[in-house]
PDB file of C-alpha atoms in Angstrom:
ATOM      1  CA  GLN J   1      17.809   9.500 -27.571  1.00  0.00           C
ATOM      2  CA  LEU J   2      15.117   8.591 -30.099  1.00  0.00           C
ATOM      3  CA  LEU J   3      14.041  12.221 -30.446  1.00  0.00           C
ATOM      4  CA  CYS J   4      17.594  13.270 -31.240  1.00  0.00           C
ATOM      5  CA  ASP J   5      17.730  11.037 -34.345  1.00  0.00           C
ATOM      6  CA  PRO J   6      16.064  12.881 -37.272  1.00  0.00           C
ATOM      7  CA  ALA J   7      15.030   9.689 -39.092  1.00  0.00           C
ATOM      8  CA  GLU J   8      13.638   8.098 -35.953  1.00  0.00           C
ATOM      9  CA  SER J   9      11.917  11.333 -35.005  1.00  0.00           C
ATOM     10  CA  THR J  10      10.118  11.434 -38.348  1.00  0.00           C
ATOM     11  CA  ARG J  11       8.960   7.832 -37.965  1.00  0.00           C
ATOM     12  CA  LEU J  12       7.714   8.353 -34.408  1.00  0.00           C
ATOM     13  CA  GLU J  13       5.936  11.545 -35.349  1.00  0.00           C
ATOM     14  CA  SER J  14       4.031   9.803 -38.142  1.00  0.00           C
ATOM     15  CA  GLU J  15       3.096   6.842 -35.931  1.00  0.00           C
ATOM     16  CA  TRP J  16       1.867   9.020 -33.059  1.00  0.00           C
ATOM     17  CA  SER J  17      -0.162  11.257 -35.362  1.00  0.00           C
ATOM     18  CA  THR J  18      -1.814   8.182 -36.917  1.00  0.00           C
ATOM     19  CA  ALA J  19      -2.564   6.442 -33.594  1.00  0.00           C
ATOM     20  CA  ALA J  20      -3.823   9.500 -31.703  1.00  0.00           C
ATOM     21  CA  PRO J  21      -4.618  12.510 -33.929  1.00  0.00           C
ATOM     22  CA  THR J  22      -5.458  14.683 -30.915  1.00  0.00           C
ATOM     23  CA  ILE J  23      -1.830  14.603 -29.732  1.00  0.00           C
ATOM     24  CA  CYS J  24       0.578  16.958 -31.450  1.00  0.00           C
ATOM     25  CA  VAL J  25       4.282  16.175 -31.166  1.00  0.00           C
ATOM     26  CA  ALA J  26       6.804  18.836 -31.924  1.00  0.00           C
ATOM     27  CA  VAL J  27      10.291  17.425 -32.467  1.00  0.00           C
ATOM     28  CA  VAL J  28      12.947  19.981 -31.654  1.00  0.00           C
ATOM     29  CA  GLY J  29      16.592  19.963 -30.755  1.00  0.00           C
ATOM     30  CA  PRO J  30      18.343  17.672 -28.262  1.00  0.00           C
ATOM     31  CA  ASP J  31      18.153  20.228 -25.468  1.00  0.00           C
ATOM     32  CA  ALA J  32      14.368  20.214 -25.444  1.00  0.00           C
ATOM     33  CA  SER J  33      13.862  16.455 -25.902  1.00  0.00           C
ATOM     34  CA  ALA J  34      12.973  15.966 -22.222  1.00  0.00           C
ATOM     35  CA  ASN J  35      10.371  18.717 -22.364  1.00  0.00           C
ATOM     36  CA  ALA J  36       8.883  17.248 -25.538  1.00  0.00           C
ATOM     37  CA  ALA J  37       8.586  13.802 -23.935  1.00  0.00           C
ATOM     38  CA  ALA J  38       6.981  15.302 -20.839  1.00  0.00           C
ATOM     39  CA  GLU J  39       4.445  17.199 -22.952  1.00  0.00           C
ATOM     40  CA  VAL J  40       3.566  14.033 -24.858  1.00  0.00           C
ATOM     41  CA  SER J  41       3.062  12.140 -21.597  1.00  0.00           C
ATOM     42  CA  MET J  42       0.857  14.900 -20.167  1.00  0.00           C
ATOM     43  CA  SER J  43      -1.192  15.075 -23.362  1.00  0.00           C
ATOM     44  CA  ARG J  44      -1.813  11.329 -23.353  1.00  0.00           C
ATOM     45  CA  THR J  45      -2.781  11.422 -19.669  1.00  0.00           C
ATOM     46  CA  LYS J  46      -5.259  14.256 -20.273  1.00  0.00           C
ATOM     47  CA  LEU J  47      -6.706  12.377 -23.238  1.00  0.00           C
ATOM     48  CA  ARG J  48      -7.262   9.230 -21.154  1.00  0.00           C
ATOM     49  CA  ARG J  49      -8.830  11.225 -18.346  1.00  0.00           C
ATOM     50  CA  ARG J  50     -11.222  12.915 -20.754  1.00  0.00           C
ATOM     51  CA  ALA J  51     -12.216   9.522 -22.163  1.00  0.00           C
ATOM     52  CA  ARG J  52     -12.853   7.914 -18.728  1.00  0.00           C
ATOM     53  CA  LEU J  53     -16.507   7.242 -17.937  1.00  0.00           C
ATOM     54  CA  PRO J  54     -18.249   8.614 -14.844  1.00  0.00           C
ATOM     55  CA  PHE J  55     -17.605   6.645 -11.678  1.00  0.00           C
ATOM     56  CA  HIS J  56     -21.096   5.168 -11.320  1.00  0.00           C
ATOM     57  CA  ARG J  57     -21.168   4.144 -14.981  1.00  0.00           C
ATOM     58  CA  THR J  58     -17.757   2.499 -14.660  1.00  0.00           C
ATOM     59  CA  VAL J  59     -18.853   0.565 -11.583  1.00  0.00           C
ATOM     60  CA  TRP J  60     -21.977  -0.627 -13.372  1.00  0.00           C
ATOM     61  CA  LEU J  61     -20.062  -1.861 -16.434  1.00  0.00           C
ATOM     62  CA  LEU J  62     -17.393  -3.563 -14.343  1.00  0.00           C
ATOM     63  CA  ALA J  63     -20.046  -5.227 -12.187  1.00  0.00           C
ATOM     64  CA  ARG J  64     -21.745  -6.648 -15.272  1.00  0.00           C
ATOM     65  CA  ARG J  65     -18.456  -8.072 -16.480  1.00  0.00           C
ATOM     66  CA  GLN J  66     -17.703  -9.427 -13.008  1.00  0.00           C
ATOM     67  CA  VAL J  67     -21.039 -11.276 -12.957  1.00  0.00           C
ATOM     68  CA  ARG J  68     -20.153 -12.979 -16.225  1.00  0.00           C
ATOM     69  CA  GLN J  69     -16.740 -13.938 -14.865  1.00  0.00           C
ATOM     70  CA  SER J  70     -18.258 -15.412 -11.705  1.00  0.00           C
ATOM     71  CA  ARG J  71     -19.991 -18.061 -13.802  1.00  0.00           C
ATOM     72  CA  SER J  72     -16.617 -19.732 -14.308  1.00  0.00           C
ATOM     73  CA  THR J  73     -15.606 -19.531 -10.636  1.00  0.00           C
ATOM     74  CA  LEU J  74     -18.272 -19.041  -7.967  1.00  0.00           C
ATOM     75  CA  LEU J  75     -21.166 -20.400 -10.038  1.00  0.00           C
ATOM     76  CA  LYS J  76     -19.251 -23.158 -11.754  1.00  0.00           C
ATOM     77  CA  ALA J  77     -21.113 -26.474 -11.915  1.00  0.00           C
ATOM     78  CA  ASP J  78     -18.199 -28.294 -10.281  1.00  0.00           C
ATOM     79  CA  GLU J  79     -18.279 -25.958  -7.271  1.00  0.00           C
ATOM     80  CA  ILE J  80     -22.024 -26.423  -6.808  1.00  0.00           C
ATOM     81  CA  ALA J  81     -21.673 -30.206  -7.110  1.00  0.00           C
ATOM     82  CA  LEU J  82     -18.776 -30.139  -4.638  1.00  0.00           C
ATOM     83  CA  ASN J  83     -20.867 -28.379  -2.006  1.00  0.00           C
ATOM     84  CA  VAL J  84     -23.813 -30.724  -2.560  1.00  0.00           C
ATOM     85  CA  LEU J  85     -21.588 -33.761  -2.030  1.00  0.00           C
ATOM     86  CA  ILE J  86     -19.805 -32.321   1.012  1.00  0.00           C
ATOM     87  CA  GLY J  87     -23.137 -31.218   2.485  1.00  0.00           C
ATOM     88  CA  VAL J  88     -24.629 -34.696   2.117  1.00  0.00           C
ATOM     89  CA  ILE J  89     -21.508 -36.364   3.542  1.00  0.00           C
ATOM     90  CA  THR J  90     -21.516 -33.946   6.501  1.00  0.00           C
ATOM     91  CA  GLY J  91     -25.192 -34.605   7.138  1.00  0.00           C
ATOM     92  CA  LEU J  92     -24.702 -38.365   7.059  1.00  0.00           C
ATOM     93  CA  ILE J  93     -21.752 -38.332   9.456  1.00  0.00           C
ATOM     94  CA  TRP J  94     -23.438 -35.954  11.922  1.00  0.00           C
ATOM     95  CA  TRP J  95     -26.969 -37.249  11.336  1.00  0.00           C
ATOM     96  CA  GLN J  96     -29.366 -35.652  13.856  1.00  0.00           C
ATOM     97  CA  SER J  97     -26.463 -34.736  16.136  1.00  0.00           C
ATOM     98  CA  ALA J  98     -27.834 -31.309  17.115  1.00  0.00           C
ATOM     99  CA  GLY J  99     -28.090 -31.036  20.881  1.00  0.00           C
ATOM    100  CA  SER J 100     -25.684 -33.911  21.524  1.00  0.00           C
ATOM    101  CA  ASP J 101     -21.972 -33.991  22.300  1.00  0.00           C
ATOM    102  CA  ALA J 102     -21.218 -34.530  18.606  1.00  0.00           C
ATOM    103  CA  GLU J 103     -22.738 -31.170  17.710  1.00  0.00           C
ATOM    104  CA  GLN J 104     -19.509 -29.270  18.339  1.00  0.00           C
ATOM    105  CA  GLY J 105     -17.715 -31.412  15.769  1.00  0.00           C
ATOM    106  CA  ALA J 106     -20.289 -30.492  13.131  1.00  0.00           C
ATOM    107  CA  LEU J 107     -20.024 -26.804  13.982  1.00  0.00           C
ATOM    108  CA  PHE J 108     -16.240 -26.970  13.764  1.00  0.00           C
ATOM    109  CA  PHE J 109     -16.461 -28.569  10.326  1.00  0.00           C
ATOM    110  CA  PHE J 110     -18.837 -25.841   9.136  1.00  0.00           C
ATOM    111  CA  VAL J 111     -16.283 -23.171  10.020  1.00  0.00           C
ATOM    112  CA  ALA J 112     -13.406 -25.204   8.574  1.00  0.00           C
ATOM    113  CA  HIS J 113     -15.177 -25.716   5.255  1.00  0.00           C
ATOM    114  CA  MET J 114     -16.060 -22.023   4.989  1.00  0.00           C
ATOM    115  CA  THR J 115     -12.396 -21.204   5.635  1.00  0.00           C
ATOM    116  CA  TRP J 116     -10.407 -23.586   3.448  1.00  0.00           C
ATOM    117  CA  TRP J 117     -12.668 -23.818   0.408  1.00  0.00           C
ATOM    118  CA  PRO J 118     -13.170 -20.077  -0.378  1.00  0.00           C
ATOM    119  CA  GLY J 119      -9.561 -19.306   0.477  1.00  0.00           C
ATOM    120  CA  PHE J 120      -8.177 -21.700  -2.126  1.00  0.00           C
ATOM    121  CA  LEU J 121     -10.968 -20.844  -4.578  1.00  0.00           C
ATOM    122  CA  TYR J 122      -9.898 -17.204  -4.714  1.00  0.00           C
ATOM    123  CA  LEU J 123      -6.217 -18.046  -4.385  1.00  0.00           C
ATOM    124  CA  PHE J 124      -6.235 -19.720  -7.800  1.00  0.00           C
ATOM    125  CA  ALA J 125      -8.864 -17.513  -9.500  1.00  0.00           C
ATOM    126  CA  PHE J 126      -7.675 -14.065  -8.414  1.00  0.00           C
ATOM    127  CA  PRO J 127      -4.242 -13.933 -10.192  1.00  0.00           C
ATOM    128  CA  ALA J 128      -5.866 -14.028 -13.634  1.00  0.00           C
ATOM    129  CA  GLU J 129      -8.209 -11.245 -12.568  1.00  0.00           C
ATOM    130  CA  VAL J 130      -5.291  -9.183 -11.262  1.00  0.00           C
ATOM    131  CA  ALA J 131      -3.471  -9.584 -14.576  1.00  0.00           C
ATOM    132  CA  VAL J 132      -6.417  -8.017 -16.425  1.00  0.00           C
ATOM    133  CA  LEU J 133      -6.715  -5.368 -13.722  1.00  0.00           C
ATOM    134  CA  THR J 134      -3.041  -4.422 -14.085  1.00  0.00           C
ATOM    135  CA  LYS J 135      -3.303  -3.997 -17.833  1.00  0.00           C
ATOM    136  CA  GLU J 136      -6.425  -1.854 -17.574  1.00  0.00           C
ATOM    137  CA  LEU J 137      -5.013   0.263 -14.751  1.00  0.00           C
ATOM    138  CA  LEU J 138      -1.935   0.982 -16.857  1.00  0.00           C
ATOM    139  CA  SER J 139      -4.209   2.241 -19.625  1.00  0.00           C
ATOM    140  CA  ASP J 140      -6.038   4.379 -17.053  1.00  0.00           C
ATOM    141  CA  ALA J 141      -9.370   2.771 -17.946  1.00  0.00           C
ATOM    142  CA  TYR J 142     -10.734   3.047 -14.400  1.00  0.00           C
ATOM    143  CA  SER J 143      -9.620   3.348 -10.785  1.00  0.00           C
ATOM    144  CA  ILE J 144      -8.949   0.820  -8.047  1.00  0.00           C
ATOM    145  CA  GLU J 145     -11.941   2.164  -6.140  1.00  0.00           C
ATOM    146  CA  ALA J 146     -14.293   1.484  -9.056  1.00  0.00           C
ATOM    147  CA  TYR J 147     -12.938  -2.027  -9.462  1.00  0.00           C
ATOM    148  CA  LEU J 148     -13.281  -2.987  -5.785  1.00  0.00           C
ATOM    149  CA  LEU J 149     -16.758  -1.503  -5.473  1.00  0.00           C
ATOM    150  CA  SER J 150     -17.923  -3.354  -8.574  1.00  0.00           C
ATOM    151  CA  LYS J 151     -16.433  -6.572  -7.229  1.00  0.00           C
ATOM    152  CA  VAL J 152     -18.357  -6.207  -3.978  1.00  0.00           C
ATOM    153  CA  VAL J 153     -21.594  -5.447  -5.833  1.00  0.00           C
ATOM    154  CA  ALA J 154     -21.224  -8.308  -8.322  1.00  0.00           C
ATOM    155  CA  ASP J 155     -19.628 -11.045  -6.212  1.00  0.00           C
ATOM    156  CA  THR J 156     -21.751 -10.763  -3.070  1.00  0.00           C
ATOM    157  CA  PRO J 157     -24.890 -12.322  -4.604  1.00  0.00           C
ATOM    158  CA  SER J 158     -22.820 -15.018  -6.324  1.00  0.00           C
ATOM    159  CA  GLU J 159     -21.008 -15.855  -3.084  1.00  0.00           C
ATOM    160  CA  ILE J 160     -24.317 -16.765  -1.446  1.00  0.00           C
ATOM    161  CA  VAL J 161     -25.180 -19.587  -3.845  1.00  0.00           C
ATOM    162  CA  CYS J 162     -22.644 -22.329  -3.083  1.00  0.00           C
ATOM    163  CA  PRO J 163     -22.598 -21.875   0.732  1.00  0.00           C
ATOM    164  CA  SER J 164     -26.398 -21.894   0.699  1.00  0.00           C
ATOM    165  CA  VAL J 165     -26.404 -25.159  -1.252  1.00  0.00           C
ATOM    166  CA  PHE J 166     -24.031 -26.707   1.283  1.00  0.00           C
ATOM    167  CA  PHE J 167     -26.028 -25.638   4.339  1.00  0.00           C
ATOM    168  CA  ALA J 168     -29.351 -26.512   2.719  1.00  0.00           C
ATOM    169  CA  CYS J 169     -28.088 -30.090   2.588  1.00  0.00           C
ATOM    170  CA  ALA J 170     -26.153 -30.266   5.865  1.00  0.00           C
ATOM    171  CA  LEU J 171     -28.215 -28.344   8.431  1.00  0.00           C
ATOM    172  CA  PRO J 172     -31.517 -30.260   8.155  1.00  0.00           C
ATOM    173  CA  MET J 173     -29.697 -33.588   8.126  1.00  0.00           C
ATOM    174  CA  CYS J 174     -27.763 -32.600  11.253  1.00  0.00           C
ATOM    175  CA  GLY J 175     -31.048 -31.744  12.967  1.00  0.00           C
ATOM    176  CA  PHE J 176     -30.598 -28.039  13.719  1.00  0.00           C
ATOM    177  CA  GLU J 177     -33.665 -25.937  14.457  1.00  0.00           C
ATOM    178  CA  PRO J 178     -34.794 -23.454  11.769  1.00  0.00           C
ATOM    179  CA  VAL J 179     -33.834 -20.342  13.767  1.00  0.00           C
ATOM    180  CA  ALA J 180     -30.419 -21.768  14.639  1.00  0.00           C
ATOM    181  CA  SER J 181     -29.941 -22.876  11.022  1.00  0.00           C
ATOM    182  CA  VAL J 182     -30.563 -19.362   9.702  1.00  0.00           C
ATOM    183  CA  CYS J 183     -28.131 -17.838  12.226  1.00  0.00           C
ATOM    184  CA  ILE J 184     -25.452 -20.420  11.386  1.00  0.00           C
ATOM    185  CA  TRP J 185     -25.960 -19.805   7.668  1.00  0.00           C
ATOM    186  CA  LEU J 186     -25.612 -16.023   8.010  1.00  0.00           C
ATOM    187  CA  THR J 187     -22.518 -16.340  10.200  1.00  0.00           C
ATOM    188  CA  MET J 188     -20.885 -18.709   7.731  1.00  0.00           C
ATOM    189  CA  LEU J 189     -21.596 -16.328   4.847  1.00  0.00           C
ATOM    190  CA  LEU J 190     -19.571 -13.739   6.732  1.00  0.00           C
ATOM    191  CA  GLN J 191     -16.900 -16.365   7.347  1.00  0.00           C
ATOM    192  CA  PHE J 192     -16.845 -17.039   3.603  1.00  0.00           C
ATOM    193  CA  GLN J 193     -16.279 -13.342   2.873  1.00  0.00           C
ATOM    194  CA  THR J 194     -13.387 -13.134   5.310  1.00  0.00           C
ATOM    195  CA  SER J 195     -11.676 -16.276   4.033  1.00  0.00           C
ATOM    196  CA  ALA J 196     -12.061 -15.157   0.416  1.00  0.00           C
ATOM    197  CA  ILE J 197     -10.285 -11.886   1.186  1.00  0.00           C
ATOM    198  CA  ILE J 198      -7.479 -13.806   2.909  1.00  0.00           C
ATOM    199  CA  GLY J 199      -7.068 -15.887  -0.240  1.00  0.00           C
ATOM    200  CA  MET J 200      -6.819 -12.757  -2.398  1.00  0.00           C
ATOM    201  CA  LEU J 201      -4.345 -11.129  -0.019  1.00  0.00           C
ATOM    202  CA  CYS J 202      -2.124 -14.233   0.001  1.00  0.00           C
ATOM    203  CA  SER J 203      -2.186 -14.201  -3.789  1.00  0.00           C
ATOM    204  CA  ILE J 204      -1.045 -10.571  -3.915  1.00  0.00           C
ATOM    205  CA  VAL J 205       1.591 -10.903  -1.183  1.00  0.00           C
ATOM    206  CA  SER J 206       3.166 -14.005  -2.706  1.00  0.00           C
ATOM    207  CA  ASP J 207       3.344 -12.244  -6.076  1.00  0.00           C
ATOM    208  CA  HIS J 208       5.799  -9.724  -4.629  1.00  0.00           C
ATOM    209  CA  PRO J 209       9.383 -10.452  -5.789  1.00  0.00           C
ATOM    210  CA  ARG J 210      10.695 -10.305  -2.220  1.00  0.00           C
ATOM    211  CA  CYS J 211       8.205 -12.869  -0.891  1.00  0.00           C
ATOM    212  CA  PRO J 212      10.172 -16.120  -0.373  1.00  0.00           C
ATOM    213  CA  ILE J 213       7.175 -18.496  -0.276  1.00  0.00           C
ATOM    214  CA  SER J 214       4.393 -19.418  -2.659  1.00  0.00           C
ATOM    215  CA  ALA J 215       0.750 -18.450  -2.283  1.00  0.00           C
ATOM    216  CA  ASN J 216      -0.233 -22.065  -1.594  1.00  0.00           C
ATOM    217  CA  THR J 217       2.225 -22.306   1.293  1.00  0.00           C
ATOM    218  CA  LEU J 218       1.239 -18.932   2.702  1.00  0.00           C
ATOM    219  CA  ILE J 219      -2.502 -19.542   2.827  1.00  0.00           C
ATOM    220  CA  SER J 220      -1.984 -23.039   4.224  1.00  0.00           C
ATOM    221  CA  ALA J 221       0.052 -21.616   7.104  1.00  0.00           C
ATOM    222  CA  VAL J 222      -2.500 -18.847   7.735  1.00  0.00           C
ATOM    223  CA  ASN J 223      -5.439 -21.254   7.753  1.00  0.00           C
ATOM    224  CA  VAL J 224      -3.673 -23.739  10.010  1.00  0.00           C
ATOM    225  CA  LEU J 225      -3.029 -20.929  12.487  1.00  0.00           C
ATOM    226  CA  GLN J 226      -6.685 -19.892  12.279  1.00  0.00           C
ATOM    227  CA  MET J 227      -7.872 -23.445  12.870  1.00  0.00           C
ATOM    228  CA  CYS J 228      -5.455 -24.454  15.621  1.00  0.00           C
ATOM    229  CA  ALA J 229      -5.870 -21.201  17.570  1.00  0.00           C
ATOM    230  CA  GLY J 230      -9.659 -21.236  17.257  1.00  0.00           C
ATOM    231  CA  GLY J 231     -10.258 -23.085  20.527  1.00  0.00           C
ATOM    232  CA  PHE J 232     -11.753 -26.365  19.331  1.00  0.00           C
ATOM    233  CA  LEU J 233      -8.551 -28.387  19.051  1.00  0.00           C
ATOM    234  CA  ARG J 234      -7.093 -26.964  22.268  1.00  0.00           C
ATOM    235  CA  ASP J 235      -8.519 -24.651  24.867  1.00  0.00           C
ATOM    236  CA  PRO J 236      -6.688 -21.289  24.567  1.00  0.00           C
ATOM    237  CA  ARG J 237      -6.767 -20.977  28.353  1.00  0.00           C
ATOM    238  CA  THR J 238      -4.229 -23.812  28.521  1.00  0.00           C
ATOM    239  CA  TYR J 239      -1.738 -22.320  26.050  1.00  0.00           C
ATOM    240  CA  PRO J 240       1.832 -22.240  27.410  1.00  0.00           C
ATOM    241  CA  GLY J 241       3.991 -19.190  27.982  1.00  0.00           C
ATOM    242  CA  GLY J 242       1.431 -16.453  27.548  1.00  0.00           C
ATOM    243  CA  LEU J 243       0.370 -17.455  24.039  1.00  0.00           C
ATOM    244  CA  ARG J 244      -3.290 -16.850  24.786  1.00  0.00           C
ATOM    245  CA  TRP J 245      -3.199 -13.815  22.491  1.00  0.00           C
ATOM    246  CA  LEU J 246      -2.932 -16.127  19.461  1.00  0.00           C
ATOM    247  CA  SER J 247      -6.598 -17.027  19.825  1.00  0.00           C
ATOM    248  CA  TYR J 248      -7.567 -13.369  19.333  1.00  0.00           C
ATOM    249  CA  THR J 249      -6.093 -13.482  15.806  1.00  0.00           C
ATOM    250  CA  SER J 250      -8.248 -16.454  14.791  1.00  0.00           C
ATOM    251  CA  ILE J 251     -11.507 -15.993  12.912  1.00  0.00           C
ATOM    252  CA  PHE J 252     -12.483 -19.453  14.170  1.00  0.00           C
ATOM    253  CA  TYR J 253     -12.403 -18.073  17.711  1.00  0.00           C
ATOM    254  CA  TYR J 254     -15.230 -15.608  17.070  1.00  0.00           C
ATOM    255  CA  SER J 255     -17.338 -17.420  14.477  1.00  0.00           C
ATOM    256  CA  SER J 256     -17.319 -20.650  16.513  1.00  0.00           C
ATOM    257  CA  SER J 257     -18.489 -18.681  19.543  1.00  0.00           C
ATOM    258  CA  ILE J 258     -21.383 -17.219  17.539  1.00  0.00           C
ATOM    259  CA  ILE J 259     -22.685 -20.497  16.145  1.00  0.00           C
ATOM    260  CA  SER J 260     -22.206 -22.306  19.457  1.00  0.00           C
ATOM    261  CA  GLN J 261     -24.361 -19.673  21.167  1.00  0.00           C
ATOM    262  CA  VAL J 262     -27.170 -19.747  18.597  1.00  0.00           C
ATOM    263  CA  SER J 263     -27.260 -23.565  18.543  1.00  0.00           C
ATOM    264  CA  SER J 264     -27.257 -23.952  22.333  1.00  0.00           C
ATOM    265  CA  PRO J 265     -30.663 -24.230  24.064  1.00  0.00           C
ATOM    266  CA  THR J 266     -29.417 -21.856  26.771  1.00  0.00           C
ATOM    267  CA  HIS J 267     -27.663 -19.558  24.230  1.00  0.00           C
ATOM    268  CA  THR J 268     -24.369 -19.821  26.094  1.00  0.00           C
ATOM    269  CA  ALA J 269     -21.086 -20.074  24.250  1.00  0.00           C
ATOM    270  CA  ASP J 270     -18.596 -22.862  24.704  1.00  0.00           C
ATOM    271  CA  PRO J 271     -15.944 -21.644  27.207  1.00  0.00           C
ATOM    272  CA  ARG J 272     -13.198 -22.556  24.755  1.00  0.00           C
ATOM    273  CA  TYR J 273     -14.308 -19.806  22.398  1.00  0.00           C
ATOM    274  CA  SER J 274     -14.588 -16.044  22.634  1.00  0.00           C
ATOM    275  CA  PRO J 275     -16.174 -14.918  25.932  1.00  0.00           C
ATOM    276  CA  LEU J 276     -17.746 -11.890  24.266  1.00  0.00           C
ATOM    277  CA  GLY J 277     -21.477 -11.658  23.862  1.00  0.00           C
ATOM    278  CA  LEU J 278     -23.296 -12.551  20.669  1.00  0.00           C
ATOM    279  CA  GLY J 279     -23.481  -8.965  19.404  1.00  0.00           C
ATOM    280  CA  ALA J 280     -19.856  -8.235  20.290  1.00  0.00           C
ATOM    281  CA  ASN J 281     -18.653 -11.336  18.431  1.00  0.00           C
ATOM    282  CA  VAL J 282     -20.652 -10.390  15.349  1.00  0.00           C
ATOM    283  CA  ALA J 283     -19.264  -6.849  15.494  1.00  0.00           C
ATOM    284  CA  THR J 284     -15.719  -8.212  15.849  1.00  0.00           C
ATOM    285  CA  LEU J 285     -16.155 -10.511  12.863  1.00  0.00           C
ATOM    286  CA  LEU J 286     -17.555  -7.633  10.803  1.00  0.00           C
ATOM    287  CA  ALA J 287     -14.641  -5.414  11.840  1.00  0.00           C
ATOM    288  CA  ILE J 288     -12.156  -8.102  10.779  1.00  0.00           C
ATOM    289  CA  THR J 289     -13.882  -8.423   7.405  1.00  0.00           C
ATOM    290  CA  VAL J 290     -13.859  -4.665   6.803  1.00  0.00           C
ATOM    291  CA  GLY J 291     -10.235  -4.432   7.948  1.00  0.00           C
ATOM    292  CA  LEU J 292      -9.165  -7.168   5.541  1.00  0.00           C
ATOM    293  CA  LYS J 293     -11.000  -5.415   2.696  1.00  0.00           C
ATOM    294  CA  LEU J 294      -9.073  -2.244   3.501  1.00  0.00           C
ATOM    295  CA  CYS J 295      -5.833  -4.231   3.473  1.00  0.00           C
ATOM    296  CA  LEU J 296      -6.791  -5.588   0.047  1.00  0.00           C
ATOM    297  CA  TYR J 297      -7.420  -2.046  -1.168  1.00  0.00           C
ATOM    298  CA  VAL J 298      -4.067  -0.802   0.143  1.00  0.00           C
ATOM    299  CA  SER J 299      -2.178  -3.762  -1.324  1.00  0.00           C
ATOM    300  CA  LEU J 300      -3.717  -3.229  -4.766  1.00  0.00           C
ATOM    301  CA  LYS J 301      -3.254   0.533  -4.566  1.00  0.00           C
ATOM    302  CA  SER J 302       0.418   0.274  -3.645  1.00  0.00           C
ATOM    303  CA  ARG J 303       1.408  -2.311  -6.255  1.00  0.00           C
ATOM    304  CA  ASN J 304       4.087  -1.383  -8.741  1.00  0.00           C
ATOM    305  CA  LEU J 305       1.981  -1.747 -11.880  1.00  0.00           C
ATOM    306  CA  ARG J 306       4.826  -1.320 -14.342  1.00  0.00           C
ATOM    307  CA  PHE J 307       6.826  -4.058 -12.620  1.00  0.00           C
ATOM    308  CA  ALA J 308       3.727  -6.262 -12.534  1.00  0.00           C
TER     309      ALA J 308
END
C-alpha cells in the first residue's frame, strides 16, 4: 500500500538509498509492488549475509563478550560471598561427619545446593540475555549455533569458580578424604551444568504466550520433583502404584549414587540410589546434560523471533 502512493514512495526511496546505498529500489506500478518488496527483502538479506563474519571469528567475539557479562552474574562478588558463607555453615553443621551416619545428609545438601542455586541464578539472568539475542538474531548478526558454542566456551570456566569456593570450604570441614573430595567436586560441577540448563529452559518455556505458569513456579516444581524422587527422602523401592519410574527422571538419583560410592570406604552405593555402576552413572549424567543442551538449542531455534 505504501508503494502505491507516489508521495510515500518518493520518501521511502530517499530514506532507503540514504540508509543502505547498496540497495536499489525501483518503485513501479501497483501490480508489481509485491515483487518490488520481495526484491528489497532479498537484497537486504544478501547484504547482511555478506557482512556476517566467519563462524570461528563470530564465536570468538561472542565468547569475549560473554566473559565480560559473566562478571555481573557468575563472578559477582555477592555470589562468591554467598558460597563462602554457605560452605562454612555446611562445614560447621556437618563437622567431621565423613564416614558417619550423618555423611549422607551432607551429601544430599551438596546435591541440593548445586541444583537450586544455579537453577534460580540462570532463571533470572537468562531473560535479559535472550532479549539481546533476539534483537541480534533479527538483524542476522550471527547464528544460534555460534551463540551457544560461545556460551559454552565462555561460561564453563566461570561456572567453576563459585562451586569450587563452596566445596573448598565445605569438604575439608566435613572431613572427606582428598580423593573423595575431588570426585565429589567434579560430580557437582556436572550437576551445576545440568541445573543451569534447566533454569534456562524454564525461562524460555514460561516466556511462551501459551504457558499458564511463571518461570519461578515452573522451576520450583521441577526441582521439587528432582529432590523428592532422588531417593534420599524416600526409598524409590517403596513408591506406591508403580511410580518407581519417577526416580529415573531425577538427576539427584544418579549424582547422589556417584558421590555416595566415591565417599564410601567400600565404594558401594546407597541402595536408595541408582543401582548402576560408577561409570554408568557418570555416563547417564553426561547424557542428561547433553540432552538438555540439545533441548535448549531446539527451543531457541524454534522461537518465533518476531513475536518475541
